[in-house]
PDB file of C-alpha atoms in Angstrom:
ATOM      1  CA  UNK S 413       0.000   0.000   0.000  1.00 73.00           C
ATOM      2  CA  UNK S 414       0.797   3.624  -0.732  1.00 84.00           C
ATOM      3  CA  UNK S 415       2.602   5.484   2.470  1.00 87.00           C
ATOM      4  CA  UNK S 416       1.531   8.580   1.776  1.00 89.00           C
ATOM      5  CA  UNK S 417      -2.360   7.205   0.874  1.00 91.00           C
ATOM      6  CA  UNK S 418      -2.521   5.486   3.976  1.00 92.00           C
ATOM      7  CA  UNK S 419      -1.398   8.896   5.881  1.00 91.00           C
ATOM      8  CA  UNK S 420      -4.009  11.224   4.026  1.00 93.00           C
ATOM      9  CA  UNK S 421      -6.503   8.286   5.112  1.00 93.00           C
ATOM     10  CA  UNK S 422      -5.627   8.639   8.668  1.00 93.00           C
ATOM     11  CA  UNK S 423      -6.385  12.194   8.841  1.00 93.00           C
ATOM     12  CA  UNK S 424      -9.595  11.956   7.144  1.00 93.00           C
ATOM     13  CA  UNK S 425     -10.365   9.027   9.533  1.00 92.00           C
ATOM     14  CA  UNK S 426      -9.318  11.228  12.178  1.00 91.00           C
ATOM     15  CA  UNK S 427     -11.014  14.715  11.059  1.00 90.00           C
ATOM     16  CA  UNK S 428     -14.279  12.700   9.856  1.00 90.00           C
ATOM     17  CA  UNK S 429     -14.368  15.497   6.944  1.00 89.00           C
ATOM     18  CA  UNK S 430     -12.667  15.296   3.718  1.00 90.00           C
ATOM     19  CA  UNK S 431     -12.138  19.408   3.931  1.00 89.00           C
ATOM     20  CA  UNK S 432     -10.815  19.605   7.630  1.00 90.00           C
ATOM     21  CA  UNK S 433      -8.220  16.353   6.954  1.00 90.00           C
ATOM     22  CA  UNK S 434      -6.916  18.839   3.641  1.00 91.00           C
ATOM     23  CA  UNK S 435      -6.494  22.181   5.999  1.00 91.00           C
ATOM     24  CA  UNK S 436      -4.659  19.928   8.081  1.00 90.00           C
ATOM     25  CA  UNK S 437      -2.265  18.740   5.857  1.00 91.00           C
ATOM     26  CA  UNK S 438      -2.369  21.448   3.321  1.00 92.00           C
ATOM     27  CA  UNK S 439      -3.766  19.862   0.177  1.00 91.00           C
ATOM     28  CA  UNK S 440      -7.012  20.479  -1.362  1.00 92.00           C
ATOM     29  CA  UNK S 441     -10.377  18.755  -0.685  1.00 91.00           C
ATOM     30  CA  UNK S 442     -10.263  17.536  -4.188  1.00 92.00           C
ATOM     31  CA  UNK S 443      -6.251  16.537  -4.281  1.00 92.00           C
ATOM     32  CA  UNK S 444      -7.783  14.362  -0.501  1.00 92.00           C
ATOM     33  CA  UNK S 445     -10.586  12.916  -2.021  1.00 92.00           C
ATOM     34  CA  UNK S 446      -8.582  11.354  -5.075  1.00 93.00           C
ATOM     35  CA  UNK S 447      -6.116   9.739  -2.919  1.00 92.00           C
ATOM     36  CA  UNK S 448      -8.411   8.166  -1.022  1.00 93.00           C
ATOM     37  CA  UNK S 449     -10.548   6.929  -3.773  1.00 93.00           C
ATOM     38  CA  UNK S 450      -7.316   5.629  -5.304  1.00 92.00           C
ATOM     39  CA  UNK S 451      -6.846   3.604  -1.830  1.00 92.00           C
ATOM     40  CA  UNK S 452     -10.114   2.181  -1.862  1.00 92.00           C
ATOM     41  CA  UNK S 453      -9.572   0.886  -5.399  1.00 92.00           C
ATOM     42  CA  UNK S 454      -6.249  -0.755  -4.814  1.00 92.00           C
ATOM     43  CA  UNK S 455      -8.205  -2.293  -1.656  1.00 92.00           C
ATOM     44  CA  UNK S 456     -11.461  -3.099  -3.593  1.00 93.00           C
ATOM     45  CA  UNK S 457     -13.239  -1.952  -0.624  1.00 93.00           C
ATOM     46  CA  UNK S 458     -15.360   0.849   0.422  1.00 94.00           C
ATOM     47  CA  UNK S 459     -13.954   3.132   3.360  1.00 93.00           C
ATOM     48  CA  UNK S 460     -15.864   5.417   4.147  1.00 93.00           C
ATOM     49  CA  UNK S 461     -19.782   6.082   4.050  1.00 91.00           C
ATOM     50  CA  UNK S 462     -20.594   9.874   2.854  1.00 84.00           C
ATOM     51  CA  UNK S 463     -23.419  11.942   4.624  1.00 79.00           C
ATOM     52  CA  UNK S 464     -24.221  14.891   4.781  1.00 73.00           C
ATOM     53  CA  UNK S 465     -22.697  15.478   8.474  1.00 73.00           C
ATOM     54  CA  UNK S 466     -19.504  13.955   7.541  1.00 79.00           C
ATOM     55  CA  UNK S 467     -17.674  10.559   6.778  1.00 89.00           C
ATOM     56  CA  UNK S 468     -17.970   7.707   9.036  1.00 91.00           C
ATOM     57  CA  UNK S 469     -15.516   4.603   8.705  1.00 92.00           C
ATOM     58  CA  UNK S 470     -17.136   1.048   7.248  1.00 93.00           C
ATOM     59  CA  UNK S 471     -16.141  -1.574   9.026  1.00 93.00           C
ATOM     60  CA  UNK S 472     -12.838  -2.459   6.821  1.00 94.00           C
ATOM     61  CA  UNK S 473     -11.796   1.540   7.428  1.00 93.00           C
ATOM     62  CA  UNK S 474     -11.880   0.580  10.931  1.00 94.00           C
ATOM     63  CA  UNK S 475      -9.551  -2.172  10.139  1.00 94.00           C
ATOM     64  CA  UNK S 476      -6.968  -0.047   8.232  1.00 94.00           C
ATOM     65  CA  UNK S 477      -7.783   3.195  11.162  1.00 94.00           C
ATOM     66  CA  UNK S 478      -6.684   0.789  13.454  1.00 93.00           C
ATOM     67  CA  UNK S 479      -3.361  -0.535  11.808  1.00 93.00           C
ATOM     68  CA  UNK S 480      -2.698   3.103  10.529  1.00 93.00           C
ATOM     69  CA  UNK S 481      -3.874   4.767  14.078  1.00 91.00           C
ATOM     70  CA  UNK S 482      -1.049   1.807  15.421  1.00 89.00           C
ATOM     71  CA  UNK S 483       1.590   3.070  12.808  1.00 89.00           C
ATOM     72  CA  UNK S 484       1.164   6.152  13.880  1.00 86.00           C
ATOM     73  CA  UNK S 485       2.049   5.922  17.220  1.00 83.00           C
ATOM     74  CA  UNK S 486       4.357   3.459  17.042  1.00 81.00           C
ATOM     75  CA  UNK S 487       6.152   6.778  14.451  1.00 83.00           C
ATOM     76  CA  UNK S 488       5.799   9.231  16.993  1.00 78.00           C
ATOM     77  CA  UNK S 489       7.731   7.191  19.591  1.00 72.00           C
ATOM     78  CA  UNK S 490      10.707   6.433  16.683  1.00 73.00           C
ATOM     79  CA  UNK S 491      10.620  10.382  16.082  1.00 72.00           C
ATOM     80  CA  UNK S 492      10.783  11.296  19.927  1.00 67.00           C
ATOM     81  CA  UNK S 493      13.800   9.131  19.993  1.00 65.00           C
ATOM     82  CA  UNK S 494      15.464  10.599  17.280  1.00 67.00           C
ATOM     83  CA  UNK S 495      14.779  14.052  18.659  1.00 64.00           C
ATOM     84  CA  UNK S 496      16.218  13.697  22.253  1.00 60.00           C
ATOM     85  CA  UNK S 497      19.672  14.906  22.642  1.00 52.00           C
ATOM     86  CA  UNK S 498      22.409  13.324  24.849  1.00 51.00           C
ATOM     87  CA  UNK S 499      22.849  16.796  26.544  1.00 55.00           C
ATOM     88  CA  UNK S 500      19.803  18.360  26.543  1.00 67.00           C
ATOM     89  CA  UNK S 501      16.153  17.962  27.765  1.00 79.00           C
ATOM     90  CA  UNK S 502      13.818  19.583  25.552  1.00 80.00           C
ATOM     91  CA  UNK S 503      10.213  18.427  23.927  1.00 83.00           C
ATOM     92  CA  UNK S 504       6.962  16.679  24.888  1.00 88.00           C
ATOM     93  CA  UNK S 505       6.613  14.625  27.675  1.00 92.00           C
ATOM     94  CA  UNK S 506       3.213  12.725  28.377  1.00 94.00           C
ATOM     95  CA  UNK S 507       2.989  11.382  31.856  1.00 96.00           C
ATOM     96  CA  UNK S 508       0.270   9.415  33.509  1.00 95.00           C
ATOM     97  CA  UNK S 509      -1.162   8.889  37.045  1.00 95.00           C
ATOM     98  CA  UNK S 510      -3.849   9.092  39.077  1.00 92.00           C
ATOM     99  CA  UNK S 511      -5.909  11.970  39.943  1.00 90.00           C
ATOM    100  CA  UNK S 512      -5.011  12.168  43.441  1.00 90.00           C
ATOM    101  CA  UNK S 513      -1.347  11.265  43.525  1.00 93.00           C
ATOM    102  CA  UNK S 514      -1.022  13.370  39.973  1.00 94.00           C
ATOM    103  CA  UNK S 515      -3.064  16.567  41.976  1.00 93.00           C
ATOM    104  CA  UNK S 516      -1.979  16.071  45.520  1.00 93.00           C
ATOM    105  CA  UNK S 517       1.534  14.651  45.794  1.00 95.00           C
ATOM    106  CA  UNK S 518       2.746  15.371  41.709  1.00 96.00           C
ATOM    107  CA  UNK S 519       1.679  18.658  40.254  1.00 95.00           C
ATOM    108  CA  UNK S 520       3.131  20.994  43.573  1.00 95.00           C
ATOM    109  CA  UNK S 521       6.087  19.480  43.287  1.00 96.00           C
ATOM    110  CA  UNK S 522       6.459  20.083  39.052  1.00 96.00           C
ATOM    111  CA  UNK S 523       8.365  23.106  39.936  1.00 96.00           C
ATOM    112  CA  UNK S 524      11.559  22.061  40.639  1.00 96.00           C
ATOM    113  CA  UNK S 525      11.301  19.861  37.575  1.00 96.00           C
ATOM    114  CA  UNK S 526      10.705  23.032  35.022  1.00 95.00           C
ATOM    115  CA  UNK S 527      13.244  25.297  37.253  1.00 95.00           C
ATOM    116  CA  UNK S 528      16.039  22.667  36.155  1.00 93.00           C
ATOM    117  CA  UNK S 529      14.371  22.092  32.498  1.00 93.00           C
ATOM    118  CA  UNK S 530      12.482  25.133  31.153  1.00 93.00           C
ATOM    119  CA  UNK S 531      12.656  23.358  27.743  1.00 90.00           C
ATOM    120  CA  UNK S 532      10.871  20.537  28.733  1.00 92.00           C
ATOM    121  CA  UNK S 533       6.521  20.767  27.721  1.00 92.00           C
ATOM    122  CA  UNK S 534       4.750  18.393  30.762  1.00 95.00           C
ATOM    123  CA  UNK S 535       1.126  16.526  29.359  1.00 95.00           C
ATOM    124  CA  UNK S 536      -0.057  15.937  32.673  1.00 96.00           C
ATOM    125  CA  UNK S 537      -2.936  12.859  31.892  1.00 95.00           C
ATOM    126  CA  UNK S 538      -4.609  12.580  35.387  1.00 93.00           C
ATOM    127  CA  UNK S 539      -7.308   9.712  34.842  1.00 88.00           C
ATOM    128  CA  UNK S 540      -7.834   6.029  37.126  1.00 84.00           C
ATOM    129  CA  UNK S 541      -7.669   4.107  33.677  1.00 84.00           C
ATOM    130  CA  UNK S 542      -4.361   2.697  33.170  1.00 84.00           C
ATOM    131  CA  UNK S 543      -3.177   3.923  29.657  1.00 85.00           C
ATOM    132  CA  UNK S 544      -0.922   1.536  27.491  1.00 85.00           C
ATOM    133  CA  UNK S 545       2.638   2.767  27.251  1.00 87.00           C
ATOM    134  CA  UNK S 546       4.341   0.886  24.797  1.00 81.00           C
ATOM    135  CA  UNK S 547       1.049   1.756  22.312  1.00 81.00           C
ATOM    136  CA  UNK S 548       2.303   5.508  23.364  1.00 82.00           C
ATOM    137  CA  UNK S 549      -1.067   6.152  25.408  1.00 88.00           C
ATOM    138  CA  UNK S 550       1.757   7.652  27.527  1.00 91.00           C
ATOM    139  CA  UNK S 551       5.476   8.373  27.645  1.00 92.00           C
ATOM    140  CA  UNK S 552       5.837   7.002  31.659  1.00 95.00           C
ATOM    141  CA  UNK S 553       3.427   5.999  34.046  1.00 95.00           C
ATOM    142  CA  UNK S 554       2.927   6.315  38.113  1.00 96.00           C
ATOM    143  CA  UNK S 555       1.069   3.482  39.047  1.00 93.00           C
ATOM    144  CA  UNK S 556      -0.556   2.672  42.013  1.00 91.00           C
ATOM    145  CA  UNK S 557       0.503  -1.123  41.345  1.00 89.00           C
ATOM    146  CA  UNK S 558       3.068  -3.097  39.782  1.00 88.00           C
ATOM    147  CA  UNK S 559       2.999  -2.888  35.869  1.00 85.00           C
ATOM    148  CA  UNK S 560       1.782  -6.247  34.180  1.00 82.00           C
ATOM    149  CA  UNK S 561       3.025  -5.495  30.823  1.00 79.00           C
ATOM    150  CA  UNK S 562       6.706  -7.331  30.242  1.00 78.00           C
ATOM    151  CA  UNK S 563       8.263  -4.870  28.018  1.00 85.00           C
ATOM    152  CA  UNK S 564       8.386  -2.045  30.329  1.00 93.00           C
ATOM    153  CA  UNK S 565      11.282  -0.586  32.704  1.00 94.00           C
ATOM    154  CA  UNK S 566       9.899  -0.233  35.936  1.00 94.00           C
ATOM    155  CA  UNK S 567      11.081   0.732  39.244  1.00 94.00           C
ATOM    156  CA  UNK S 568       9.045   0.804  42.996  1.00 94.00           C
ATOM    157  CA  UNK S 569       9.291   4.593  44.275  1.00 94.00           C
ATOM    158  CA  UNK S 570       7.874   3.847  47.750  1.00 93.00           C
ATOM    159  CA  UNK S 571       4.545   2.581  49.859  1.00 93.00           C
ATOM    160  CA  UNK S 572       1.636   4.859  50.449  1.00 93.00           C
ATOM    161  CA  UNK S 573      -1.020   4.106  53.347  1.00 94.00           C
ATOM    162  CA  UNK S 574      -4.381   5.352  53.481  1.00 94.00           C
ATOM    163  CA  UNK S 575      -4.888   6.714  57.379  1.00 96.00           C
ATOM    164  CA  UNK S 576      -7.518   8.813  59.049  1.00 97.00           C
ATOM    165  CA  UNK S 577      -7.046  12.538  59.120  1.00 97.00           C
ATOM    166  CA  UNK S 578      -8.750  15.483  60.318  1.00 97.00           C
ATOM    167  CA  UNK S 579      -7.758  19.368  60.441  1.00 96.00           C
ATOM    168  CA  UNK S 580      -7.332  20.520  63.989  1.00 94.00           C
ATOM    169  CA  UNK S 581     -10.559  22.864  64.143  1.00 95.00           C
ATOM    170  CA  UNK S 582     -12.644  20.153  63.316  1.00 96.00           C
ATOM    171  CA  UNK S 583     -10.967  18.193  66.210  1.00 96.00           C
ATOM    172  CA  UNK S 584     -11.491  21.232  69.005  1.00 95.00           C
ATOM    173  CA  UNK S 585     -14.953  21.593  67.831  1.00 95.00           C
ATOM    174  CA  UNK S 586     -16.191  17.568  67.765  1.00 95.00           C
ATOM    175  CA  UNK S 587     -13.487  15.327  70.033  1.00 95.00           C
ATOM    176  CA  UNK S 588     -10.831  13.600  69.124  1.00 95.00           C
ATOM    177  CA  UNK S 589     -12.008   9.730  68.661  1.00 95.00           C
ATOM    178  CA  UNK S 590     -10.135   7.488  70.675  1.00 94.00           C
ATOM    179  CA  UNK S 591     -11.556   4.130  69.385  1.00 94.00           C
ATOM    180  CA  UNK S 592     -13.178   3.032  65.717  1.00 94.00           C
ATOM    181  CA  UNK S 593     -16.459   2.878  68.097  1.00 94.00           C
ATOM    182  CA  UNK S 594     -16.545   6.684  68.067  1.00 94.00           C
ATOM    183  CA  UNK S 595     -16.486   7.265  64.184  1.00 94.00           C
ATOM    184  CA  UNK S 596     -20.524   7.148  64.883  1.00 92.00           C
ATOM    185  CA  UNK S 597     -20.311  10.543  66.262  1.00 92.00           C
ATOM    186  CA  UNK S 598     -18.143  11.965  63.639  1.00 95.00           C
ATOM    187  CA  UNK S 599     -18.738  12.392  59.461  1.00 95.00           C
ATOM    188  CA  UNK S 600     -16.502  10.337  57.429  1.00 96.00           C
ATOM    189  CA  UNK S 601     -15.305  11.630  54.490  1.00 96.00           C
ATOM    190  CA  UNK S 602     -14.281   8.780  51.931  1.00 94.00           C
ATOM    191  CA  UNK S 603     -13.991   8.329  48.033  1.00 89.00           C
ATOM    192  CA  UNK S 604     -17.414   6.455  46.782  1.00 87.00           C
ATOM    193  CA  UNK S 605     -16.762   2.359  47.011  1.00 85.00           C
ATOM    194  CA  UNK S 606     -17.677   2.224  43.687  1.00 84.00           C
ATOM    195  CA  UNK S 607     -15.030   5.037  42.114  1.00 79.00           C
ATOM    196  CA  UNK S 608     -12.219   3.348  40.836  1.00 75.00           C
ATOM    197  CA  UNK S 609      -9.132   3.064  43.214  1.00 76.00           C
ATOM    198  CA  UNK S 610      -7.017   0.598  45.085  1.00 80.00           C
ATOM    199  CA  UNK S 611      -7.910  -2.177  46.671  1.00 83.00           C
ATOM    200  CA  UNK S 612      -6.061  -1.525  50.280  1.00 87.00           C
ATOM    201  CA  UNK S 613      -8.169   1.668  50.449  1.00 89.00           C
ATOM    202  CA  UNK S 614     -12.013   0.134  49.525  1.00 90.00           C
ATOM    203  CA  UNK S 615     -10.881  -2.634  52.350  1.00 92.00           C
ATOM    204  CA  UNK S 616     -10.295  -0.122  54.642  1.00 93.00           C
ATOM    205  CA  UNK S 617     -13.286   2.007  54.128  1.00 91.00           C
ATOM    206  CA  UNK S 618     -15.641  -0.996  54.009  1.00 92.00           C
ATOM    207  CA  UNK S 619     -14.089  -1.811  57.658  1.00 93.00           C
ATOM    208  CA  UNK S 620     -14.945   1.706  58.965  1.00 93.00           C
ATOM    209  CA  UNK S 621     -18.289   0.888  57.339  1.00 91.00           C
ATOM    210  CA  UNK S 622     -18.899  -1.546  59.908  1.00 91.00           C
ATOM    211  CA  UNK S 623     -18.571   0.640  62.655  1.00 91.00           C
ATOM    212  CA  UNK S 624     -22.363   2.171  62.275  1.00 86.00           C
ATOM    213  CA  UNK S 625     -21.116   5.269  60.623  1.00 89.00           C
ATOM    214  CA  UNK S 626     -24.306   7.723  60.683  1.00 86.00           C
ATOM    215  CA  UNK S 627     -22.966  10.647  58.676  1.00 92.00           C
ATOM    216  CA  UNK S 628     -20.861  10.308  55.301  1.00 93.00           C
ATOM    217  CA  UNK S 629     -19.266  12.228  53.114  1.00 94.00           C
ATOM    218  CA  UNK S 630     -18.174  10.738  50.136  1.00 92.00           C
ATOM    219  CA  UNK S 631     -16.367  12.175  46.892  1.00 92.00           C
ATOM    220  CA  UNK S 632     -15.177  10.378  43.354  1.00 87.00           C
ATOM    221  CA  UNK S 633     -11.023  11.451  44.612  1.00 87.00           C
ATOM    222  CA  UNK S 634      -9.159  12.330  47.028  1.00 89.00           C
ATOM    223  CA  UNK S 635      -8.335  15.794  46.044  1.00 90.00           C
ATOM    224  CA  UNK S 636     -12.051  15.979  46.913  1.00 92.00           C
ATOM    225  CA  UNK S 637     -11.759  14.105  50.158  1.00 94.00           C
ATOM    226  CA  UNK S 638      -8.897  16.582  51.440  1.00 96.00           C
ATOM    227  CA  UNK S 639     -11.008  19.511  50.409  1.00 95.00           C
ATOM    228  CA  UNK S 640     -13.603  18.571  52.822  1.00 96.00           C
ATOM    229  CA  UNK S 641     -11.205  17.562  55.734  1.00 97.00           C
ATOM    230  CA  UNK S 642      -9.630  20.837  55.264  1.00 96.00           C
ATOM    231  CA  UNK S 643     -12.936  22.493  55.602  1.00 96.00           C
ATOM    232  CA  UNK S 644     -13.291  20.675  58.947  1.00 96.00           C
ATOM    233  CA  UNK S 645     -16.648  18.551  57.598  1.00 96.00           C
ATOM    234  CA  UNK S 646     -14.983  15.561  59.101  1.00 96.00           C
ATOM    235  CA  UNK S 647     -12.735  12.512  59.294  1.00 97.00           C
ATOM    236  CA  UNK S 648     -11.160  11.576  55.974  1.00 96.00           C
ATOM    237  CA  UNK S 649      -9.162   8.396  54.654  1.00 96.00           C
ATOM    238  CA  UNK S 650      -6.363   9.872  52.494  1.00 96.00           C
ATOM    239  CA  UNK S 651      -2.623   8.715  51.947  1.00 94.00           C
ATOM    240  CA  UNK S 652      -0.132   9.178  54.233  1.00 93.00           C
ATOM    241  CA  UNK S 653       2.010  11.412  52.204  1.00 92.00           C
ATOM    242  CA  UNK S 654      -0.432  14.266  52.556  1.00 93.00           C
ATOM    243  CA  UNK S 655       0.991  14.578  56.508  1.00 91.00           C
ATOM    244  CA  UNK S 656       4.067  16.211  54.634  1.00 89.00           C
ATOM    245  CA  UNK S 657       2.455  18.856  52.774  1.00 90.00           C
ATOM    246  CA  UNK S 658      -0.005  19.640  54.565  1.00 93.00           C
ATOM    247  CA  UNK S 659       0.933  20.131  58.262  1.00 90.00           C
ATOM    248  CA  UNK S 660      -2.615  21.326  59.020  1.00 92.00           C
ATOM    249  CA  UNK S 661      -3.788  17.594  59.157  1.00 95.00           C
ATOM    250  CA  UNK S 662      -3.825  15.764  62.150  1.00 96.00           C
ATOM    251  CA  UNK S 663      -3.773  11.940  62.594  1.00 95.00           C
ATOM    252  CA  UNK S 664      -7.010  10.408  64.113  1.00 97.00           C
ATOM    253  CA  UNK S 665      -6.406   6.835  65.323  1.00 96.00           C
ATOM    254  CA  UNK S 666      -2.991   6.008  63.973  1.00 94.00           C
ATOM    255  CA  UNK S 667      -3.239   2.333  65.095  1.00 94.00           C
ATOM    256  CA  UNK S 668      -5.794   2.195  62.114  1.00 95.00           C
ATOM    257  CA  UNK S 669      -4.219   2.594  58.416  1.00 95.00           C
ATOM    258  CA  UNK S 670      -4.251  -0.094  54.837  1.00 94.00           C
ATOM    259  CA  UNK S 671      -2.282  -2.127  54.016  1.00 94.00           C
ATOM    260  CA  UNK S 672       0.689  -1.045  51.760  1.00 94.00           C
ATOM    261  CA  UNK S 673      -0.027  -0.130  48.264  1.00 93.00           C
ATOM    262  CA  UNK S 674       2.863   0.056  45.971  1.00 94.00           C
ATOM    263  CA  UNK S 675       3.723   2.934  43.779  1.00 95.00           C
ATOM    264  CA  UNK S 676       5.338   1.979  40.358  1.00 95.00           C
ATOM    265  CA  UNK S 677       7.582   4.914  38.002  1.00 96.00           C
ATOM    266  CA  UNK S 678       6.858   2.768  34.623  1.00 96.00           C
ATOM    267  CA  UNK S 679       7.920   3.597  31.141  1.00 94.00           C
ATOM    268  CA  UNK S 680       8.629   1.950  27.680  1.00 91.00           C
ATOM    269  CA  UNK S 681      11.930   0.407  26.905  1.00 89.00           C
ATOM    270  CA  UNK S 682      12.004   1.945  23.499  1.00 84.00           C
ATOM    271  CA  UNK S 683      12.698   4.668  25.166  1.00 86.00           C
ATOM    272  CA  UNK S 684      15.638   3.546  28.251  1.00 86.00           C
ATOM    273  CA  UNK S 685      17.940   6.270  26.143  1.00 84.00           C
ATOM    274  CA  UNK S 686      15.147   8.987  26.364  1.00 86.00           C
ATOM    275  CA  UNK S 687      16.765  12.316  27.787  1.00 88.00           C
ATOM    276  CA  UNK S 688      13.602  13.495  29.316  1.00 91.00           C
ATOM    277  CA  UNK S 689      12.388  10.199  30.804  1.00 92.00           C
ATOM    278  CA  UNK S 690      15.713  10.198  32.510  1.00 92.00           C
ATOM    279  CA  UNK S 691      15.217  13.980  33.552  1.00 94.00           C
ATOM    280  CA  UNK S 692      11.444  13.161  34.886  1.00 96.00           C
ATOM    281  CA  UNK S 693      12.325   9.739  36.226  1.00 96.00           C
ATOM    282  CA  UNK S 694      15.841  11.510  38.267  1.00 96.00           C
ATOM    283  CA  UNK S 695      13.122  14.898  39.589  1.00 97.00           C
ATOM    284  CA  UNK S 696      11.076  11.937  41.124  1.00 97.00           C
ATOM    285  CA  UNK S 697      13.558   9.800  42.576  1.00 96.00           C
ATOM    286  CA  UNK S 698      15.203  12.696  44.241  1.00 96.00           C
ATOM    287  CA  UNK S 699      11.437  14.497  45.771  1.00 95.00           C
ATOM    288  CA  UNK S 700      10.780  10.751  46.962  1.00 94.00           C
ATOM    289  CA  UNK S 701      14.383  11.000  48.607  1.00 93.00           C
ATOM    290  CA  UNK S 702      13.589  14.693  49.814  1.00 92.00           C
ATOM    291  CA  UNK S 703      10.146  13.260  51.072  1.00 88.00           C
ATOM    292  CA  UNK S 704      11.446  10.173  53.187  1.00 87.00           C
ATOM    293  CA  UNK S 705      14.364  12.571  55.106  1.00 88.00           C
ATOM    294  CA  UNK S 706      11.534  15.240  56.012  1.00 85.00           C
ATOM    295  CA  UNK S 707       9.226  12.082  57.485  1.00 79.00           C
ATOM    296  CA  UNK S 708      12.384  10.775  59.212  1.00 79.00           C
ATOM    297  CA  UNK S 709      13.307  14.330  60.700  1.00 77.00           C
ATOM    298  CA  UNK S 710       9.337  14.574  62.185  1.00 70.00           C
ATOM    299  CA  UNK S 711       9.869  11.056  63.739  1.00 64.00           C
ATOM    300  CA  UNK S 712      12.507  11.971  65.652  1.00 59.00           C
ATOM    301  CA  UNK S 713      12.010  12.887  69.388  1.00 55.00           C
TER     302      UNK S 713
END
């Protein structure tokens, strides 16, 4: 097949319009629409159906939208190769995590990361759904579990625990619980059991659960948990690491806490040489280092 068909395809695949996928690549509705009738005939197979709203793919152009959509990114990861330098850290960098460890524990901290690399352009894709790196979803991942996938680099960054906090107004103004008994006369402030997030954390709400809890609060992340414990509304389950930043919090029953739940730095092996994977992947190693001395320094008496 014809490299440069199958890339005018793509776009009009992409655009849906025969005019939109020609502004885009700078050739003339007419110039798009022969190319892509010239595909279909070396194919023997019909596309695209025309309406009057658009183009919409038959099912064999969602075979080839597939394969080309594939191609595609499997292009953009050669060319991000090929454009890192060995000395400098420059260009697009797509990194994934979840919305409360990208929001909470992540984005305050980006920073230091632009102070040393002013060059660099962050895509910050905050979503639960775990994208697929070496289909270039992403460029490197923080995962709240181990990657599955066997053709990824990963490394374990540290253990998070999801404990009870609550500001200290809320505290002066309600009592401070002493046993799980007591949650009943306080509001508990959890992400919805049915909101996608670890396991450690739904086992630990569903045991608070059991303690006749009559007033809830719950919220579809955590960023939305701490807004309300900040607000004093009540008792929230949120990850340790949030004791750091936020000195405001206050512990409530520190006997009760998850179990551990791994957090994974993830990315594809294609890209091991990658300047600015090695830039993001160095900023996070060091802010976990940074992170574990300041915990260590509040332990001590």
């Amino acid at each position: 097949m014809d490299w440069d068909k199958l890339r005018i395809f793509h776009a009009v695949a992409d655009a849906g319009s025969l005019t939109h996928a020609g502004d885009r690549l700078n050739l003339s509705q007419s110039a798009v629409s022969r190319q892509i009738r010239g595909l279909e005939e070396s194919l023997a197979a019909t596309l695209f159906h025309r309406h009057a709203r658009g183009l919409i793919l038959t099912e064999q152009g969602e075979l080839l939208f597939d394969a080309t959509s594939a191609m595609t990114k499997r292009l953009d990861a050669a060319a991000a190769r090929i454009r890192d330098s060995e000395e400098e850290v420059f260009g697009d960098l797509r990194v994934t995590t979840t919305t409360g460890f990208g929001t909470l524990w992540l984005a305050p901290r980006l920073p230091k990361l632009y102070a040393k690399h002013p060059d660099l352009r962050v895509d910050l894709m905050l979503e639960e759904r775990v994208l697929d790196l070496p289909m270039r979803e992403a460029d490197v991942a923080i995962r709240m579990k181990e990657p599955s996938q066997a053709d990824l680099i990963r490394k374990k960054l540290m253990a998070v625990k999801m404990c009870l906090f609550a500001s200290s107004q809320y505290l002066k103004e309600n009592g401070t619980p002493t046993e799980l008994v007591d949650l009943k006369d306080h509001r508990l402030i959890c992400q919805n059991l049915d909101s996608a997030q670890v396991g450690a954390s739904v086992s630990l709400v569903q045991e608070l659960l059991t303690y006749e809890v009559n007033s809830m609060l719950t919220v579809n992340n955590y960023f939305g948990v701490l807004q309300g414990v900040l607000h004093n509304l009540g008792i929230g389950v949120l990850p340790d690491y949030l004791a750091n930043d936020f000195p405001e919090l206050v512990r409530v029953l520190p006997q009760v806490e998850s179990a551990d739940i791994p957090v994974f730095l993830a990315y594809p092996e294609e890209l091991r040489h990658s300047q600015r994977i090695s830039a993001f992947r160095d900023f996070v190693q060091e802010e976990i280092l940074l992170y574990r001395k300041q915990l260590k320094s509040k332990l001590k008496p």
